[in-house]
Amino acid sequence: MNLLGRQTEVELLNQLKVKRTPSLVCVRGRRRIGKSSLIQKFAKNFDHYIEIQGLPPRRANTNQKQLDHFAKCLEKKMNLSKLNFTDWREAFAHLAMASARGKFLVFLDEISWMGKYDP
């Protein structure tokens, strides 16, 4: 993978890929500097890739709307039947079960938007 100016980040991600256990990586930085592109290009190294983006903050959004969006994305990406989550614990438990076999990269883009409405 050739990402100009991202050699350090790519090297760190490649170290995680060879691990036999799951890892949680938080990529943060200013807007519009290529964080999502970095992960999307790195995802090509995996058998399975799930990308779910939180709904942007809007007055009409609620925690349940975020959960419903998460469920619909998971249904589509994993070819699952209708999902319905009542809380994030349940949603992430289902995600963990669905991605338990094989090499998965799960990219939760704008995760702060997902949890914005959860007290």
Short mmCIF file of C-alpha atoms in Angstrom, two decimals:
data_model
loop_
_atom_site.label_atom_id
_atom_site.label_comp_id
_atom_site.label_asym_id
_atom_site.label_seq_id
_atom_site.Cartn_x
_atom_site.Cartn_y
_atom_site.Cartn_z
CA MET A 1 0.00 0.00 0.00
CA ASN A 2 1.43 3.35 -1.01
CA LEU A 3 0.05 6.28 0.97
CA LEU A 4 2.30 9.28 0.73
CA GLY A 5 3.11 10.68 4.17
CA ARG A 6 1.35 7.81 5.97
CA GLN A 7 4.22 5.32 6.24
CA THR A 8 4.22 5.33 10.06
CA GLU A 9 0.47 4.77 10.26
CA VAL A 10 0.55 2.00 7.64
CA GLU A 11 3.41 0.28 9.49
CA LEU A 12 1.44 0.34 12.75
CA LEU A 13 -1.68 -1.01 11.05
CA ASN A 14 0.33 -3.78 9.36
CA GLN A 15 1.68 -4.87 12.77
CA LEU A 16 -1.88 -5.28 14.01
CA LYS A 17 -2.93 -7.30 10.98
CA VAL A 18 -0.64 -10.21 11.81
CA LYS A 19 -1.99 -10.55 15.36
CA ARG A 20 -4.25 -13.51 16.09
CA THR A 21 -6.41 -11.49 18.48
CA PRO A 22 -8.75 -8.57 17.79
CA SER A 23 -7.54 -5.00 18.15
CA LEU A 24 -9.31 -1.71 18.58
CA VAL A 25 -7.76 1.21 16.74
CA CYS A 26 -8.89 4.79 17.05
CA VAL A 27 -7.80 7.05 14.21
CA ARG A 28 -8.27 10.69 15.02
CA GLY A 29 -7.25 14.03 13.64
CA ARG A 30 -8.51 17.14 11.95
CA ARG A 31 -11.27 16.85 9.38
CA ARG A 32 -10.47 16.19 5.72
CA ILE A 33 -6.90 14.88 6.14
CA GLY A 34 -7.46 11.34 4.84
CA LYS A 35 -8.24 9.26 7.94
CA SER A 36 -11.11 7.40 6.28
CA SER A 37 -9.14 6.92 3.05
CA LEU A 38 -6.27 5.41 5.04
CA ILE A 39 -8.58 2.81 6.61
CA GLN A 40 -10.43 2.09 3.35
CA LYS A 41 -7.15 1.40 1.53
CA PHE A 42 -5.87 -0.73 4.40
CA ALA A 43 -9.13 -2.73 4.33
CA LYS A 44 -8.09 -4.25 1.01
CA ASN A 45 -5.77 -6.52 3.05
CA PHE A 46 -8.74 -8.24 4.72
CA ASP A 47 -11.09 -11.01 3.68
CA HIS A 48 -14.07 -9.13 5.07
CA TYR A 49 -14.65 -5.40 5.46
CA ILE A 50 -17.58 -3.74 7.19
CA GLU A 51 -17.88 0.04 7.12
CA ILE A 52 -20.66 1.73 9.04
CA GLN A 53 -20.91 5.50 9.27
CA GLY A 54 -22.90 7.22 11.97
CA LEU A 55 -25.76 9.47 10.93
CA PRO A 56 -24.74 13.13 11.05
CA PRO A 57 -26.14 15.19 13.92
CA ARG A 58 -29.60 16.50 13.08
CA ARG A 59 -32.52 17.59 15.25
CA ALA A 60 -34.66 14.66 14.09
CA ASN A 61 -32.01 12.04 14.95
CA THR A 62 -32.31 9.93 18.08
CA ASN A 63 -30.36 7.10 19.62
CA GLN A 64 -32.90 4.65 18.17
CA LYS A 65 -32.43 6.09 14.67
CA GLN A 66 -28.67 5.57 15.02
CA LEU A 67 -29.26 2.00 16.20
CA ASP A 68 -31.68 1.35 13.31
CA HIS A 69 -29.16 2.72 10.82
CA PHE A 70 -26.42 0.55 12.36
CA ALA A 71 -28.72 -2.50 12.07
CA LYS A 72 -29.56 -1.79 8.41
CA CYS A 73 -25.89 -1.37 7.51
CA LEU A 74 -24.99 -4.59 9.29
CA GLU A 75 -27.85 -6.44 7.56
CA LYS A 76 -26.64 -5.28 4.17
CA LYS A 77 -22.90 -5.84 4.73
CA MET A 78 -23.34 -9.29 6.32
CA ASN A 79 -26.35 -10.45 4.30
CA LEU A 80 -28.42 -10.89 7.47
CA SER A 81 -32.15 -10.92 8.04
CA LYS A 82 -33.93 -8.02 9.77
CA LEU A 83 -32.11 -6.84 12.89
CA ASN A 84 -33.54 -4.75 15.69
CA PHE A 85 -31.38 -3.38 18.51
CA THR A 86 -32.58 -1.67 21.67
CA ASP A 87 -29.15 -0.54 22.89
CA TRP A 88 -25.50 -0.34 21.80
CA ARG A 89 -24.45 -3.29 23.96
CA GLU A 90 -26.80 -5.48 21.97
CA ALA A 91 -25.69 -3.97 18.64
CA PHE A 92 -21.99 -4.49 19.33
CA ALA A 93 -22.58 -8.01 20.69
CA HIS A 94 -24.29 -8.89 17.40
CA LEU A 95 -21.47 -7.30 15.42
CA ALA A 96 -18.95 -9.37 17.41
CA MET A 97 -20.83 -12.60 16.70
CA ALA A 98 -21.24 -11.79 13.01
CA SER A 99 -17.53 -11.07 12.58
CA ALA A 100 -16.15 -13.88 14.75
CA ARG A 101 -14.87 -16.05 11.88
CA GLY A 102 -12.28 -14.91 9.40
CA LYS A 103 -10.19 -11.78 9.11
CA PHE A 104 -12.52 -8.80 9.50
CA LEU A 105 -11.87 -5.12 9.48
CA VAL A 106 -14.76 -3.23 11.04
CA PHE A 107 -14.63 0.50 10.36
CA LEU A 108 -17.00 2.61 12.45
CA ASP A 109 -16.70 5.99 10.78
CA GLU A 110 -17.94 8.99 12.76
CA ILE A 111 -18.50 6.81 15.83
CA SER A 112 -18.99 9.93 17.96
CA TRP A 113 -22.14 10.61 15.92
CA MET A 114 -23.39 7.10 16.71
CA GLY A 115 -23.19 7.62 20.45
CA LYS A 116 -24.23 11.28 20.49
CA TYR A 117 -27.80 10.55 21.59
CA ASP A 118 -27.06 7.82 24.14
CA PRO A 119 -27.07 9.18 27.70
#
